């Protein structure tokens, strides 16, 4: 069974993430979306909420599973019996950081491969931070995030 993991903070999940999830789900028997918990990083939404947003948004894709992890991604991969990390690339600016992480993960476990998928051009400028900033100042983010996130975001901000 081919199992891929798409890791990220997903604070919150955007339509750019969902585009990657939908396309990556076709490459694996099972795609696990891994919400990374980093207690040193301040997040807007709790892990439970972040998981719920992804679960609700992906309910029509049967081979997508959602789970959280803390600690090393490579350890989560081992627990899940997965051997491919999926990352989305929006622009060249993403490349340096992603390249560094991919090489470190390969150093930690050479059996695990990282693959990169280009985000659809209509979402290439999107990021969770930008969504929070724009929504925080009252800007319209409709169509850029799932409806369930939009509702909660307005309540929060
Ligand atoms: O959405 P993000 O912030 O780019 O997600 C980053 C994430 C969660 C994928 C990354 O920080 C991660 O893999 N964290 C787990 C800790 C770890 O394994 N660190 C070493 C990676 S080289």
PDB file of C-alpha atoms and ligand atoms in Angstrom:
ATOM      1  CA  UNK A   1       0.000   0.000   0.000  1.00  0.00           C
ATOM      2  CA  UNK A   2       1.397   3.395  -1.006  1.00  0.00           C
ATOM      3  CA  UNK A   3       0.954   5.863   1.849  1.00  0.00           C
ATOM      4  CA  UNK A   4       1.855   9.543   1.543  1.00  0.00           C
ATOM      5  CA  UNK A   5       1.922  12.219   4.216  1.00  0.00           C
ATOM      6  CA  UNK A   6       1.165  15.865   3.520  1.00  0.00           C
ATOM      7  CA  UNK A   7       2.449  17.724   6.602  1.00  0.00           C
ATOM      8  CA  UNK A   8       1.918  21.329   7.585  1.00  0.00           C
ATOM      9  CA  UNK A   9       0.696  23.716  10.238  1.00  0.00           C
ATOM     10  CA  UNK A  10      -2.615  24.333   8.451  1.00  0.00           C
ATOM     11  CA  UNK A  11      -3.455  27.319  10.671  1.00  0.00           C
ATOM     12  CA  UNK A  12      -5.910  27.396   8.961  1.00  0.00           C
ATOM     13  CA  UNK A  13      -6.199  25.179   5.887  1.00  0.00           C
ATOM     14  CA  UNK A  14      -6.617  27.194   2.669  1.00  0.00           C
ATOM     15  CA  UNK A  15      -7.981  26.324  -0.763  1.00  0.00           C
ATOM     16  CA  UNK A  16      -4.352  26.141  -1.904  1.00  0.00           C
ATOM     17  CA  UNK A  17      -3.763  23.295   0.583  1.00  0.00           C
ATOM     18  CA  UNK A  18      -6.994  21.601  -0.511  1.00  0.00           C
ATOM     19  CA  UNK A  19      -5.880  21.754  -4.132  1.00  0.00           C
ATOM     20  CA  UNK A  20      -2.693  19.880  -3.197  1.00  0.00           C
ATOM     21  CA  UNK A  21      -4.629  17.365  -1.050  1.00  0.00           C
ATOM     22  CA  UNK A  22      -7.061  16.619  -3.868  1.00  0.00           C
ATOM     23  CA  UNK A  23      -4.325  16.112  -6.453  1.00  0.00           C
ATOM     24  CA  UNK A  24      -1.966  14.217  -4.134  1.00  0.00           C
ATOM     25  CA  UNK A  25      -4.761  11.850  -3.031  1.00  0.00           C
ATOM     26  CA  UNK A  26      -4.759  10.466  -6.587  1.00  0.00           C
ATOM     27  CA  UNK A  27      -1.108   9.440  -6.308  1.00  0.00           C
ATOM     28  CA  UNK A  28      -1.431   7.279  -3.195  1.00  0.00           C
ATOM     29  CA  UNK A  29      -3.624   4.513  -1.834  1.00  0.00           C
ATOM     30  CA  UNK A  30      -3.861   6.607   1.307  1.00  0.00           C
ATOM     31  CA  UNK A  31      -2.901  10.230   1.907  1.00  0.00           C
ATOM     32  CA  UNK A  32      -2.497  11.323   5.510  1.00  0.00           C
ATOM     33  CA  UNK A  33      -2.711  15.027   6.183  1.00  0.00           C
ATOM     34  CA  UNK A  34      -0.456  15.581   9.202  1.00  0.00           C
ATOM     35  CA  UNK A  35      -1.086  18.651  11.318  1.00  0.00           C
ATOM     36  CA  UNK A  36       2.190  19.490  13.011  1.00  0.00           C
ATOM     37  CA  UNK A  37       1.932  20.678  16.604  1.00  0.00           C
ATOM     38  CA  UNK A  38       4.672  23.095  17.558  1.00  0.00           C
ATOM     39  CA  UNK A  39       4.249  24.461  21.078  1.00  0.00           C
ATOM     40  CA  UNK A  40       6.873  27.151  20.413  1.00  0.00           C
ATOM     41  CA  UNK A  41       4.809  28.607  17.579  1.00  0.00           C
ATOM     42  CA  UNK A  42       1.716  30.628  18.402  1.00  0.00           C
ATOM     43  CA  UNK A  43      -1.251  29.415  16.402  1.00  0.00           C
ATOM     44  CA  UNK A  44      -4.649  31.033  15.885  1.00  0.00           C
ATOM     45  CA  UNK A  45      -6.635  27.794  15.883  1.00  0.00           C
ATOM     46  CA  UNK A  46      -6.306  24.831  18.246  1.00  0.00           C
ATOM     47  CA  UNK A  47      -5.073  21.535  16.804  1.00  0.00           C
ATOM     48  CA  UNK A  48      -8.582  20.105  17.219  1.00  0.00           C
ATOM     49  CA  UNK A  49     -10.081  22.925  15.131  1.00  0.00           C
ATOM     50  CA  UNK A  50      -7.386  22.625  12.461  1.00  0.00           C
ATOM     51  CA  UNK A  51      -8.075  18.886  12.199  1.00  0.00           C
ATOM     52  CA  UNK A  52     -11.820  19.462  12.041  1.00  0.00           C
ATOM     53  CA  UNK A  53     -11.509  22.043   9.240  1.00  0.00           C
ATOM     54  CA  UNK A  54      -9.506  19.609   7.115  1.00  0.00           C
ATOM     55  CA  UNK A  55     -11.799  16.666   7.902  1.00  0.00           C
ATOM     56  CA  UNK A  56     -14.910  18.626   6.932  1.00  0.00           C
ATOM     57  CA  UNK A  57     -13.287  19.970   3.760  1.00  0.00           C
ATOM     58  CA  UNK A  58     -12.005  16.561   2.633  1.00  0.00           C
ATOM     59  CA  UNK A  59     -15.001  14.410   3.518  1.00  0.00           C
ATOM     60  CA  UNK A  60     -15.654  13.628  -0.147  1.00  0.00           C
ATOM     61  CA  UNK A  61     -12.161  12.190  -0.680  1.00  0.00           C
ATOM     62  CA  UNK A  62     -12.317   8.658   0.762  1.00  0.00           C
ATOM     63  CA  UNK A  63      -8.581   7.907   0.885  1.00  0.00           C
ATOM     64  CA  UNK A  64      -7.656  11.003   2.896  1.00  0.00           C
ATOM     65  CA  UNK A  65      -7.010  10.623   6.628  1.00  0.00           C
ATOM     66  CA  UNK A  66      -6.235  13.488   8.988  1.00  0.00           C
ATOM     67  CA  UNK A  67      -4.101  13.276  12.115  1.00  0.00           C
ATOM     68  CA  UNK A  68      -1.852  15.461  14.234  1.00  0.00           C
ATOM     69  CA  UNK A  69       1.719  14.922  15.303  1.00  0.00           C
ATOM     70  CA  UNK A  70       4.249  16.514  17.588  1.00  0.00           C
ATOM     71  CA  UNK A  71       7.961  15.835  17.377  1.00  0.00           C
ATOM     72  CA  UNK A  72       9.747  14.746  14.251  1.00  0.00           C
ATOM     73  CA  UNK A  73       7.868  14.282  11.011  1.00  0.00           C
ATOM     74  CA  UNK A  74      10.075  11.311  10.211  1.00  0.00           C
ATOM     75  CA  UNK A  75       8.854   9.602  13.406  1.00  0.00           C
ATOM     76  CA  UNK A  76       5.211  10.230  12.430  1.00  0.00           C
ATOM     77  CA  UNK A  77       5.981   8.694   9.014  1.00  0.00           C
ATOM     78  CA  UNK A  78       7.343   5.575  10.714  1.00  0.00           C
ATOM     79  CA  UNK A  79       4.264   5.248  12.948  1.00  0.00           C
ATOM     80  CA  UNK A  80       1.994   5.577   9.908  1.00  0.00           C
ATOM     81  CA  UNK A  81       4.041   3.223   7.753  1.00  0.00           C
ATOM     82  CA  UNK A  82       4.351   5.964   5.136  1.00  0.00           C
ATOM     83  CA  UNK A  83       7.345   6.537   2.886  1.00  0.00           C
ATOM     84  CA  UNK A  84       6.598   9.672   0.888  1.00  0.00           C
ATOM     85  CA  UNK A  85       6.344  13.255   2.122  1.00  0.00           C
ATOM     86  CA  UNK A  86       4.279  15.559  -0.085  1.00  0.00           C
ATOM     87  CA  UNK A  87       4.974  19.290  -0.001  1.00  0.00           C
ATOM     88  CA  UNK A  88       3.406  22.093  -2.004  1.00  0.00           C
ATOM     89  CA  UNK A  89       5.561  24.701  -3.714  1.00  0.00           C
ATOM     90  CA  UNK A  90       4.092  28.087  -4.517  1.00  0.00           C
ATOM     91  CA  UNK A  91       7.076  30.057  -5.661  1.00  0.00           C
ATOM     92  CA  UNK A  92      10.855  29.995  -5.792  1.00  0.00           C
ATOM     93  CA  UNK A  93      10.843  31.683  -2.393  1.00  0.00           C
ATOM     94  CA  UNK A  94       9.455  28.452  -0.866  1.00  0.00           C
ATOM     95  CA  UNK A  95      12.222  26.424  -2.390  1.00  0.00           C
ATOM     96  CA  UNK A  96      15.168  27.171  -0.096  1.00  0.00           C
ATOM     97  CA  UNK A  97      13.378  26.269   3.145  1.00  0.00           C
ATOM     98  CA  UNK A  98      11.674  23.244   1.627  1.00  0.00           C
ATOM     99  CA  UNK A  99      14.942  22.012   0.114  1.00  0.00           C
ATOM    100  CA  UNK A 100      16.618  22.290   3.512  1.00  0.00           C
ATOM    101  CA  UNK A 101      13.830  20.316   5.208  1.00  0.00           C
ATOM    102  CA  UNK A 102      13.787  17.647   2.494  1.00  0.00           C
ATOM    103  CA  UNK A 103      17.537  17.108   2.824  1.00  0.00           C
ATOM    104  CA  UNK A 104      17.388  16.990   6.617  1.00  0.00           C
ATOM    105  CA  UNK A 105      14.545  14.478   6.485  1.00  0.00           C
ATOM    106  CA  UNK A 106      16.537  12.388   4.018  1.00  0.00           C
ATOM    107  CA  UNK A 107      19.526  12.518   6.362  1.00  0.00           C
ATOM    108  CA  UNK A 108      17.293  11.335   9.225  1.00  0.00           C
ATOM    109  CA  UNK A 109      15.812   8.533   7.132  1.00  0.00           C
ATOM    110  CA  UNK A 110      17.158   7.876   3.607  1.00  0.00           C
ATOM    111  CA  UNK A 111      14.238   5.521   2.898  1.00  0.00           C
ATOM    112  CA  UNK A 112      11.798   8.412   2.913  1.00  0.00           C
ATOM    113  CA  UNK A 113      11.361  10.462  -0.246  1.00  0.00           C
ATOM    114  CA  UNK A 114       9.990  14.019  -0.461  1.00  0.00           C
ATOM    115  CA  UNK A 115       8.013  15.002  -3.537  1.00  0.00           C
ATOM    116  CA  UNK A 116       6.987  18.552  -4.437  1.00  0.00           C
ATOM    117  CA  UNK A 117       3.783  19.540  -6.153  1.00  0.00           C
ATOM    118  CA  UNK A 118       3.273  22.921  -7.748  1.00  0.00           C
ATOM    119  CA  UNK A 119       0.284  24.753  -6.342  1.00  0.00           C
ATOM    120  CA  UNK A 120      -2.362  25.669  -8.860  1.00  0.00           C
ATOM    121  CA  UNK A 121      -1.547  29.159 -10.220  1.00  0.00           C
ATOM    122  CA  UNK A 122      -4.803  30.629  -8.940  1.00  0.00           C
ATOM    123  CA  UNK A 123      -3.678  29.945  -5.374  1.00  0.00           C
ATOM    124  CA  UNK A 124       0.045  30.578  -5.792  1.00  0.00           C
ATOM    125  CA  UNK A 125      -0.024  33.790  -3.734  1.00  0.00           C
ATOM    126  CA  UNK A 126      -2.031  32.277  -0.860  1.00  0.00           C
ATOM    127  CA  UNK A 127      -0.733  31.513   2.609  1.00  0.00           C
ATOM    128  CA  UNK A 128      -2.398  30.923   5.971  1.00  0.00           C
ATOM    129  CA  UNK A 129      -0.561  33.957   7.418  1.00  0.00           C
ATOM    130  CA  UNK A 130      -1.802  36.250   4.658  1.00  0.00           C
ATOM    131  CA  UNK A 131      -5.351  34.983   5.130  1.00  0.00           C
ATOM    132  CA  UNK A 132      -5.170  35.766   8.875  1.00  0.00           C
ATOM    133  CA  UNK A 133      -3.726  39.207   8.221  1.00  0.00           C
ATOM    134  CA  UNK A 134      -6.303  40.184   5.591  1.00  0.00           C
ATOM    135  CA  UNK A 135      -9.247  38.762   7.568  1.00  0.00           C
ATOM    136  CA  UNK A 136      -7.903  40.423  10.738  1.00  0.00           C
ATOM    137  CA  UNK A 137      -8.133  43.827   9.064  1.00  0.00           C
ATOM    138  CA  UNK A 138     -11.615  43.088   7.766  1.00  0.00           C
ATOM    139  CA  UNK A 139     -10.652  42.189   4.184  1.00  0.00           C
ATOM    140  CA  UNK A 140     -12.622  39.682   2.150  1.00  0.00           C
ATOM    141  CA  UNK A 141     -11.096  36.198   1.931  1.00  0.00           C
ATOM    142  CA  UNK A 142     -14.107  34.467   0.369  1.00  0.00           C
ATOM    143  CA  UNK A 143     -13.171  31.781  -2.139  1.00  0.00           C
ATOM    144  CA  UNK A 144      -9.673  31.440  -0.712  1.00  0.00           C
ATOM    145  CA  UNK A 145     -10.529  29.263   2.282  1.00  0.00           C
ATOM    146  CA  UNK A 146     -13.256  26.656   2.902  1.00  0.00           C
ATOM    147  CA  UNK A 147     -16.586  28.082   4.106  1.00  0.00           C
ATOM    148  CA  UNK A 148     -16.286  26.358   7.478  1.00  0.00           C
ATOM    149  CA  UNK A 149     -12.982  28.177   8.074  1.00  0.00           C
ATOM    150  CA  UNK A 150     -14.380  31.508   6.904  1.00  0.00           C
ATOM    151  CA  UNK A 151     -17.193  31.341   9.473  1.00  0.00           C
ATOM    152  CA  UNK A 152     -14.854  30.510  12.369  1.00  0.00           C
ATOM    153  CA  UNK A 153     -12.294  33.054  11.254  1.00  0.00           C
ATOM    154  CA  UNK A 154     -14.847  35.843  11.395  1.00  0.00           C
ATOM    155  CA  UNK A 155     -15.943  34.708  14.870  1.00  0.00           C
ATOM    156  CA  UNK A 156     -12.317  34.663  16.066  1.00  0.00           C
ATOM    157  CA  UNK A 157     -11.226  37.972  14.611  1.00  0.00           C
TER     158      UNK A 157
HETATM  159  O1  LIG B   1       3.047  24.632   7.207  1.00  0.00           O
HETATM  160  P1  LIG B   1       4.479  24.641   7.630  1.00  0.00           P
HETATM  161  O2  LIG B   1       4.689  25.622   8.741  1.00  0.00           O
HETATM  162  O3  LIG B   1       5.428  24.807   6.489  1.00  0.00           O
HETATM  163  O4  LIG B   1       4.735  23.175   8.247  1.00  0.00           O
HETATM  164  C1  LIG B   1       5.976  22.852   8.745  1.00  0.00           C
HETATM  165  C2  LIG B   1       6.055  21.387   9.213  1.00  0.00           C
HETATM  166  C3  LIG B   1       5.031  21.094  10.277  1.00  0.00           C
HETATM  167  C4  LIG B   1       5.850  20.477   8.020  1.00  0.00           C
HETATM  168  C5  LIG B   1       7.509  21.249   9.728  1.00  0.00           C
HETATM  169  O5  LIG B   1       7.770  22.233  10.652  1.00  0.00           O
HETATM  170  C6  LIG B   1       7.789  19.886  10.333  1.00  0.00           C
HETATM  171  O6  LIG B   1       7.992  18.930   9.624  1.00  0.00           O
HETATM  172  N1  LIG B   1       7.786  19.842  11.689  1.00  0.00           N
HETATM  173  C7  LIG B   1       8.033  18.655  12.438  1.00  0.00           C
HETATM  174  C8  LIG B   1       9.368  18.708  13.164  1.00  0.00           C
HETATM  175  C9  LIG B   1      10.460  18.153  12.280  1.00  0.00           C
HETATM  176  O7  LIG B   1      10.412  17.034  11.818  1.00  0.00           O
HETATM  177  N2  LIG B   1      11.453  18.998  12.051  1.00  0.00           N
HETATM  178  C10 LIG B   1      12.552  18.684  11.188  1.00  0.00           C
HETATM  179  C11 LIG B   1      12.158  18.838   9.733  1.00  0.00           C
HETATM  180  S1  LIG B   1      13.572  18.940   8.777  1.00  0.00           S
END
